[in-house]
Amino acid sequence: MSTNIPILLVFELIHYFQSEQKAIADSEKAKRKVLLFQHETLRSQINPHFLFNSLNALSSLIYINQENANKFTKALSKTYRYVLSLTQQPVVSVAEELDALDSYIFLMKMRFEDSFTFTVNKISSSEQNKIIPLTLQLLIENAFKHNIATEESTLNITINVDKDYITVENNIQPSGSTDKGGIGLKYISKQYKIYAKEVTVEHTGQMFIVKIPYIQP
């Protein structure tokens, strides 16, 4: 029996090192997927369509309201700076994401004026929890992309920071857009699956609701 112990130890060590190698390989694969997502997100945010709309709004503001034009320029700069900083950050805190989102919402307010409302309810003190960068911005972009937003039919977007989830919801006012470009909800869901997290989508007929789990508490 004692002569078999060294052999068993060797097999145990081989199994251990094989498991370690597999864990490292899986980790590297997950990192590559996250970096790919960040690259695609970055490309999405710096596409000509987004930049054209932003510069077009800025051009109009320069003649109408120079003070707002200056604020718009700073908000646009902050939004791009945040996007460019994400290459080294696979996850960010909810507080960081909401802070960056302020600039993006300001840009949307300048463009759409009173055509939408935006509310953040901090139901739970979970702002240090971690999520994937640009999750909230991409979900808000989806809301604008697929819904009408006018002064007569306002688009109402609400973010609830809860204990276990961040919930992003908006009223449904289909725009009839056939444009299927962009990152989209499917890509966001895939990124959370890398961390064994499920993004929940609810469609009530009147409201579109997305629940985003925290990656780290």
PDB file of C-alpha atoms in Angstrom:
ATOM      1  CA  MET A   1       0.000   0.000   0.000  1.00  0.00           C
ATOM      2  CA  SER A   2       2.836   2.354   0.966  1.00  0.00           C
ATOM      3  CA  THR A   3       4.545   1.792  -2.396  1.00  0.00           C
ATOM      4  CA  ASN A   4       1.426   3.071  -4.198  1.00  0.00           C
ATOM      5  CA  ILE A   5       1.354   6.370  -2.317  1.00  0.00           C
ATOM      6  CA  PRO A   6       4.068   8.084  -4.437  1.00  0.00           C
ATOM      7  CA  ILE A   7       2.296   6.968  -7.617  1.00  0.00           C
ATOM      8  CA  LEU A   8      -1.026   8.311  -6.347  1.00  0.00           C
ATOM      9  CA  LEU A   9       0.652  11.593  -5.416  1.00  0.00           C
ATOM     10  CA  VAL A  10       2.086  11.888  -8.921  1.00  0.00           C
ATOM     11  CA  PHE A  11      -1.357  11.356 -10.460  1.00  0.00           C
ATOM     12  CA  GLU A  12      -2.844  13.907  -8.044  1.00  0.00           C
ATOM     13  CA  LEU A  13      -0.185  16.436  -8.995  1.00  0.00           C
ATOM     14  CA  ILE A  14      -0.753  15.816 -12.717  1.00  0.00           C
ATOM     15  CA  HIS A  15      -4.498  16.297 -12.244  1.00  0.00           C
ATOM     16  CA  TYR A  16      -3.899  19.457 -10.212  1.00  0.00           C
ATOM     17  CA  PHE A  17      -1.607  21.018 -12.826  1.00  0.00           C
ATOM     18  CA  GLN A  18      -3.998  20.092 -15.641  1.00  0.00           C
ATOM     19  CA  SER A  19      -6.850  21.757 -13.745  1.00  0.00           C
ATOM     20  CA  GLU A  20      -4.686  24.834 -13.153  1.00  0.00           C
ATOM     21  CA  GLN A  21      -3.782  25.053 -16.843  1.00  0.00           C
ATOM     22  CA  LYS A  22      -7.443  24.759 -17.837  1.00  0.00           C
ATOM     23  CA  ALA A  23      -8.447  27.473 -15.340  1.00  0.00           C
ATOM     24  CA  ILE A  24      -5.741  29.813 -16.709  1.00  0.00           C
ATOM     25  CA  ALA A  25      -6.821  29.110 -20.297  1.00  0.00           C
ATOM     26  CA  ASP A  26     -10.488  29.774 -19.440  1.00  0.00           C
ATOM     27  CA  SER A  27      -9.517  32.987 -17.683  1.00  0.00           C
ATOM     28  CA  GLU A  28      -7.495  34.197 -20.674  1.00  0.00           C
ATOM     29  CA  LYS A  29     -10.360  33.334 -23.013  1.00  0.00           C
ATOM     30  CA  ALA A  30     -12.776  35.347 -20.861  1.00  0.00           C
ATOM     31  CA  LYS A  31     -10.363  38.298 -20.829  1.00  0.00           C
ATOM     32  CA  ARG A  32     -10.083  38.189 -24.633  1.00  0.00           C
ATOM     33  CA  LYS A  33     -13.874  38.241 -24.952  1.00  0.00           C
ATOM     34  CA  VAL A  34     -14.107  41.237 -22.618  1.00  0.00           C
ATOM     35  CA  LEU A  35     -11.400  43.089 -24.563  1.00  0.00           C
ATOM     36  CA  LEU A  36     -13.203  42.287 -27.831  1.00  0.00           C
ATOM     37  CA  PHE A  37     -16.413  43.715 -26.372  1.00  0.00           C
ATOM     38  CA  GLN A  38     -14.570  46.874 -25.297  1.00  0.00           C
ATOM     39  CA  HIS A  39     -13.074  47.245 -28.775  1.00  0.00           C
ATOM     40  CA  GLU A  40     -16.466  46.848 -30.442  1.00  0.00           C
ATOM     41  CA  THR A  41     -18.051  49.242 -27.955  1.00  0.00           C
ATOM     42  CA  LEU A  42     -15.348  51.816 -28.543  1.00  0.00           C
ATOM     43  CA  ARG A  43     -15.777  51.527 -32.306  1.00  0.00           C
ATOM     44  CA  SER A  44     -19.538  51.890 -31.845  1.00  0.00           C
ATOM     45  CA  GLN A  45     -19.163  55.090 -29.832  1.00  0.00           C
ATOM     46  CA  ILE A  46     -16.732  56.725 -32.258  1.00  0.00           C
ATOM     47  CA  ASN A  47     -18.661  55.860 -35.391  1.00  0.00           C
ATOM     48  CA  PRO A  48     -19.336  58.668 -37.902  1.00  0.00           C
ATOM     49  CA  HIS A  49     -23.100  58.676 -37.246  1.00  0.00           C
ATOM     50  CA  PHE A  50     -22.727  59.401 -33.523  1.00  0.00           C
ATOM     51  CA  LEU A  51     -20.004  61.984 -34.135  1.00  0.00           C
ATOM     52  CA  PHE A  52     -21.964  63.666 -36.945  1.00  0.00           C
ATOM     53  CA  ASN A  53     -25.071  64.060 -34.757  1.00  0.00           C
ATOM     54  CA  SER A  54     -23.009  65.446 -31.893  1.00  0.00           C
ATOM     55  CA  LEU A  55     -21.099  67.932 -34.057  1.00  0.00           C
ATOM     56  CA  ASN A  56     -24.271  68.960 -35.844  1.00  0.00           C
ATOM     57  CA  ALA A  57     -25.921  69.762 -32.494  1.00  0.00           C
ATOM     58  CA  LEU A  58     -22.781  71.611 -31.393  1.00  0.00           C
ATOM     59  CA  SER A  59     -22.716  73.655 -34.596  1.00  0.00           C
ATOM     60  CA  SER A  60     -26.278  74.828 -33.984  1.00  0.00           C
ATOM     61  CA  LEU A  61     -25.577  75.673 -30.340  1.00  0.00           C
ATOM     62  CA  ILE A  62     -22.583  77.861 -31.212  1.00  0.00           C
ATOM     63  CA  TYR A  63     -24.921  80.328 -32.949  1.00  0.00           C
ATOM     64  CA  ILE A  64     -27.855  79.999 -30.555  1.00  0.00           C
ATOM     65  CA  ASN A  65     -26.301  79.652 -27.112  1.00  0.00           C
ATOM     66  CA  GLN A  66     -22.521  79.843 -26.707  1.00  0.00           C
ATOM     67  CA  GLU A  67     -22.651  78.962 -23.015  1.00  0.00           C
ATOM     68  CA  ASN A  68     -24.517  75.723 -23.761  1.00  0.00           C
ATOM     69  CA  ALA A  69     -22.149  75.074 -26.663  1.00  0.00           C
ATOM     70  CA  ASN A  70     -19.238  75.232 -24.226  1.00  0.00           C
ATOM     71  CA  LYS A  71     -21.024  72.840 -21.818  1.00  0.00           C
ATOM     72  CA  PHE A  72     -21.846  70.506 -24.727  1.00  0.00           C
ATOM     73  CA  THR A  73     -18.180  70.421 -25.803  1.00  0.00           C
ATOM     74  CA  LYS A  74     -17.052  69.541 -22.268  1.00  0.00           C
ATOM     75  CA  ALA A  75     -19.721  66.820 -21.935  1.00  0.00           C
ATOM     76  CA  LEU A  76     -18.761  65.326 -25.301  1.00  0.00           C
ATOM     77  CA  SER A  77     -15.094  65.365 -24.301  1.00  0.00           C
ATOM     78  CA  LYS A  78     -15.869  63.681 -20.966  1.00  0.00           C
ATOM     79  CA  THR A  79     -17.958  60.995 -22.689  1.00  0.00           C
ATOM     80  CA  TYR A  80     -15.165  60.134 -25.133  1.00  0.00           C
ATOM     81  CA  ARG A  81     -12.531  60.266 -22.403  1.00  0.00           C
ATOM     82  CA  TYR A  82     -14.510  57.711 -20.399  1.00  0.00           C
ATOM     83  CA  VAL A  83     -14.846  55.409 -23.409  1.00  0.00           C
ATOM     84  CA  LEU A  84     -11.122  55.648 -24.179  1.00  0.00           C
ATOM     85  CA  SER A  85     -10.212  54.858 -20.554  1.00  0.00           C
ATOM     86  CA  LEU A  86     -11.982  51.499 -20.624  1.00  0.00           C
ATOM     87  CA  THR A  87      -9.270  49.474 -22.357  1.00  0.00           C
ATOM     88  CA  GLN A  88      -7.766  48.648 -18.949  1.00  0.00           C
ATOM     89  CA  GLN A  89     -11.056  48.237 -17.064  1.00  0.00           C
ATOM     90  CA  PRO A  90     -13.102  45.065 -17.619  1.00  0.00           C
ATOM     91  CA  VAL A  91     -15.488  46.233 -14.872  1.00  0.00           C
ATOM     92  CA  VAL A  92     -16.332  49.588 -13.262  1.00  0.00           C
ATOM     93  CA  SER A  93     -18.273  50.663 -10.201  1.00  0.00           C
ATOM     94  CA  VAL A  94     -21.895  51.748 -10.525  1.00  0.00           C
ATOM     95  CA  ALA A  95     -20.819  55.172  -9.218  1.00  0.00           C
ATOM     96  CA  GLU A  96     -18.277  55.566 -12.062  1.00  0.00           C
ATOM     97  CA  GLU A  97     -20.820  54.476 -14.651  1.00  0.00           C
ATOM     98  CA  LEU A  98     -23.473  56.897 -13.371  1.00  0.00           C
ATOM     99  CA  ASP A  99     -20.975  59.749 -13.251  1.00  0.00           C
ATOM    100  CA  ALA A 100     -20.007  59.174 -16.894  1.00  0.00           C
ATOM    101  CA  LEU A 101     -23.671  58.777 -17.795  1.00  0.00           C
ATOM    102  CA  ASP A 102     -24.403  62.335 -16.606  1.00  0.00           C
ATOM    103  CA  SER A 103     -22.385  63.730 -19.516  1.00  0.00           C
ATOM    104  CA  TYR A 104     -24.079  61.443 -22.014  1.00  0.00           C
ATOM    105  CA  ILE A 105     -27.548  62.405 -20.756  1.00  0.00           C
ATOM    106  CA  PHE A 106     -26.585  66.086 -21.022  1.00  0.00           C
ATOM    107  CA  LEU A 107     -25.686  65.521 -24.689  1.00  0.00           C
ATOM    108  CA  MET A 108     -29.048  63.849 -25.255  1.00  0.00           C
ATOM    109  CA  LYS A 109     -30.855  66.728 -23.512  1.00  0.00           C
ATOM    110  CA  MET A 110     -29.183  69.199 -25.830  1.00  0.00           C
ATOM    111  CA  ARG A 111     -30.227  67.173 -28.852  1.00  0.00           C
ATOM    112  CA  PHE A 112     -33.724  66.031 -27.859  1.00  0.00           C
ATOM    113  CA  GLU A 113     -34.633  68.821 -25.393  1.00  0.00           C
ATOM    114  CA  ASP A 114     -38.016  68.039 -23.775  1.00  0.00           C
ATOM    115  CA  SER A 115     -38.641  64.872 -25.793  1.00  0.00           C
ATOM    116  CA  PHE A 116     -37.580  62.535 -22.967  1.00  0.00           C
ATOM    117  CA  THR A 117     -37.277  62.278 -19.197  1.00  0.00           C
ATOM    118  CA  PHE A 118     -34.498  60.559 -17.295  1.00  0.00           C
ATOM    119  CA  THR A 119     -34.640  59.511 -13.634  1.00  0.00           C
ATOM    120  CA  VAL A 120     -32.200  57.667 -11.362  1.00  0.00           C
ATOM    121  CA  ASN A 121     -33.595  56.120  -8.167  1.00  0.00           C
ATOM    122  CA  LYS A 122     -30.926  54.950  -5.731  1.00  0.00           C
ATOM    123  CA  ILE A 123     -33.088  52.506  -3.801  1.00  0.00           C
ATOM    124  CA  SER A 124     -30.081  50.752  -2.281  1.00  0.00           C
ATOM    125  CA  SER A 125     -26.562  51.925  -1.500  1.00  0.00           C
ATOM    126  CA  SER A 126     -24.954  49.663  -4.091  1.00  0.00           C
ATOM    127  CA  GLU A 127     -22.899  52.237  -5.981  1.00  0.00           C
ATOM    128  CA  GLN A 128     -19.589  50.468  -5.304  1.00  0.00           C
ATOM    129  CA  ASN A 129     -20.819  47.250  -6.903  1.00  0.00           C
ATOM    130  CA  LYS A 130     -19.259  46.378 -10.254  1.00  0.00           C
ATOM    131  CA  ILE A 131     -20.811  46.172 -13.723  1.00  0.00           C
ATOM    132  CA  ILE A 132     -19.475  46.034 -17.285  1.00  0.00           C
ATOM    133  CA  PRO A 133     -18.566  49.510 -18.596  1.00  0.00           C
ATOM    134  CA  LEU A 134     -21.068  51.337 -20.841  1.00  0.00           C
ATOM    135  CA  THR A 135     -23.879  48.919 -19.971  1.00  0.00           C
ATOM    136  CA  LEU A 136     -26.223  51.744 -18.994  1.00  0.00           C
ATOM    137  CA  GLN A 137     -25.341  53.986 -21.913  1.00  0.00           C
ATOM    138  CA  LEU A 138     -25.886  51.186 -24.424  1.00  0.00           C
ATOM    139  CA  LEU A 139     -29.289  50.351 -22.927  1.00  0.00           C
ATOM    140  CA  ILE A 140     -30.329  54.001 -23.101  1.00  0.00           C
ATOM    141  CA  GLU A 141     -29.140  54.169 -26.713  1.00  0.00           C
ATOM    142  CA  ASN A 142     -31.332  51.152 -27.442  1.00  0.00           C
ATOM    143  CA  ALA A 143     -34.313  52.957 -25.928  1.00  0.00           C
ATOM    144  CA  PHE A 144     -33.793  55.946 -28.239  1.00  0.00           C
ATOM    145  CA  LYS A 145     -33.099  53.722 -31.222  1.00  0.00           C
ATOM    146  CA  HIS A 146     -36.295  51.689 -30.976  1.00  0.00           C
ATOM    147  CA  ASN A 147     -38.744  54.294 -29.660  1.00  0.00           C
ATOM    148  CA  ILE A 148     -40.257  57.615 -30.662  1.00  0.00           C
ATOM    149  CA  ALA A 149     -39.180  60.580 -28.523  1.00  0.00           C
ATOM    150  CA  THR A 150     -41.126  63.817 -29.065  1.00  0.00           C
ATOM    151  CA  GLU A 151     -42.569  66.551 -26.849  1.00  0.00           C
ATOM    152  CA  GLU A 152     -46.031  65.118 -27.536  1.00  0.00           C
ATOM    153  CA  SER A 153     -44.939  61.535 -26.826  1.00  0.00           C
ATOM    154  CA  THR A 154     -42.070  61.705 -24.374  1.00  0.00           C
ATOM    155  CA  LEU A 155     -39.761  58.769 -23.888  1.00  0.00           C
ATOM    156  CA  ASN A 156     -39.450  58.102 -20.152  1.00  0.00           C
ATOM    157  CA  ILE A 157     -36.294  56.317 -19.007  1.00  0.00           C
ATOM    158  CA  THR A 158     -35.732  55.241 -15.403  1.00  0.00           C
ATOM    159  CA  ILE A 159     -32.733  53.605 -13.727  1.00  0.00           C
ATOM    160  CA  ASN A 160     -33.242  51.922 -10.348  1.00  0.00           C
ATOM    161  CA  VAL A 161     -30.117  51.067  -8.357  1.00  0.00           C
ATOM    162  CA  ASP A 162     -31.352  48.194  -6.194  1.00  0.00           C
ATOM    163  CA  LYS A 163     -29.730  45.673  -3.865  1.00  0.00           C
ATOM    164  CA  ASP A 164     -29.264  42.864  -6.396  1.00  0.00           C
ATOM    165  CA  TYR A 165     -29.790  44.567  -9.753  1.00  0.00           C
ATOM    166  CA  ILE A 166     -29.700  47.774 -11.701  1.00  0.00           C
ATOM    167  CA  THR A 167     -32.990  48.073 -13.541  1.00  0.00           C
ATOM    168  CA  VAL A 168     -33.271  50.142 -16.714  1.00  0.00           C
ATOM    169  CA  GLU A 169     -36.801  50.669 -17.973  1.00  0.00           C
ATOM    170  CA  ASN A 170     -38.603  52.774 -20.558  1.00  0.00           C
ATOM    171  CA  ASN A 171     -42.109  53.126 -21.943  1.00  0.00           C
ATOM    172  CA  ILE A 172     -42.671  51.472 -25.315  1.00  0.00           C
ATOM    173  CA  GLN A 173     -43.364  53.764 -28.286  1.00  0.00           C
ATOM    174  CA  PRO A 174     -42.132  51.822 -31.339  1.00  0.00           C
ATOM    175  CA  SER A 175     -40.317  53.934 -33.891  1.00  0.00           C
ATOM    176  CA  GLY A 176     -40.589  51.357 -36.672  1.00  0.00           C
ATOM    177  CA  SER A 177     -36.857  51.682 -37.296  1.00  0.00           C
ATOM    178  CA  THR A 178     -35.381  48.894 -39.379  1.00  0.00           C
ATOM    179  CA  ASP A 179     -31.827  49.765 -38.373  1.00  0.00           C
ATOM    180  CA  LYS A 180     -30.371  46.737 -36.624  1.00  0.00           C
ATOM    181  CA  GLY A 181     -26.820  48.059 -36.221  1.00  0.00           C
ATOM    182  CA  GLY A 182     -24.946  48.690 -32.994  1.00  0.00           C
ATOM    183  CA  ILE A 183     -23.919  46.574 -30.061  1.00  0.00           C
ATOM    184  CA  GLY A 184     -27.372  45.649 -28.812  1.00  0.00           C
ATOM    185  CA  LEU A 185     -28.788  43.813 -25.857  1.00  0.00           C
ATOM    186  CA  LYS A 186     -27.585  40.407 -27.082  1.00  0.00           C
ATOM    187  CA  TYR A 187     -23.966  41.510 -26.859  1.00  0.00           C
ATOM    188  CA  ILE A 188     -24.458  42.881 -23.358  1.00  0.00           C
ATOM    189  CA  SER A 189     -26.022  39.577 -22.289  1.00  0.00           C
ATOM    190  CA  LYS A 190     -23.062  37.632 -23.708  1.00  0.00           C
ATOM    191  CA  GLN A 191     -20.595  39.707 -21.712  1.00  0.00           C
ATOM    192  CA  TYR A 192     -22.424  39.066 -18.437  1.00  0.00           C
ATOM    193  CA  LYS A 193     -22.541  35.349 -19.219  1.00  0.00           C
ATOM    194  CA  ILE A 194     -18.734  35.366 -19.167  1.00  0.00           C
ATOM    195  CA  TYR A 195     -19.100  36.111 -15.454  1.00  0.00           C
ATOM    196  CA  ALA A 196     -21.911  33.534 -15.075  1.00  0.00           C
ATOM    197  CA  LYS A 197     -24.499  36.321 -14.727  1.00  0.00           C
ATOM    198  CA  GLU A 198     -27.874  36.506 -16.458  1.00  0.00           C
ATOM    199  CA  VAL A 199     -29.384  39.710 -17.835  1.00  0.00           C
ATOM    200  CA  THR A 200     -33.176  39.601 -17.410  1.00  0.00           C
ATOM    201  CA  VAL A 201     -35.489  41.206 -19.976  1.00  0.00           C
ATOM    202  CA  GLU A 202     -39.188  41.877 -19.370  1.00  0.00           C
ATOM    203  CA  HIS A 203     -41.604  43.132 -22.018  1.00  0.00           C
ATOM    204  CA  THR A 204     -44.954  44.050 -20.489  1.00  0.00           C
ATOM    205  CA  GLY A 205     -46.515  45.591 -23.584  1.00  0.00           C
ATOM    206  CA  GLN A 206     -46.270  49.072 -22.111  1.00  0.00           C
ATOM    207  CA  MET A 207     -42.812  48.915 -20.530  1.00  0.00           C
ATOM    208  CA  PHE A 208     -39.458  47.476 -21.574  1.00  0.00           C
ATOM    209  CA  ILE A 209     -37.424  46.461 -18.513  1.00  0.00           C
ATOM    210  CA  VAL A 210     -33.842  45.176 -18.320  1.00  0.00           C
ATOM    211  CA  LYS A 211     -32.327  43.904 -15.063  1.00  0.00           C
ATOM    212  CA  ILE A 212     -28.543  44.016 -14.878  1.00  0.00           C
ATOM    213  CA  PRO A 213     -26.890  41.858 -12.175  1.00  0.00           C
ATOM    214  CA  TYR A 214     -23.811  43.011 -10.310  1.00  0.00           C
ATOM    215  CA  ILE A 215     -20.617  41.217 -11.252  1.00  0.00           C
ATOM    216  CA  GLN A 216     -19.011  41.903  -7.897  1.00  0.00           C
ATOM    217  CA  PRO A 217     -20.893  42.920  -4.714  1.00  0.00           C
TER     218      PRO A 217
END
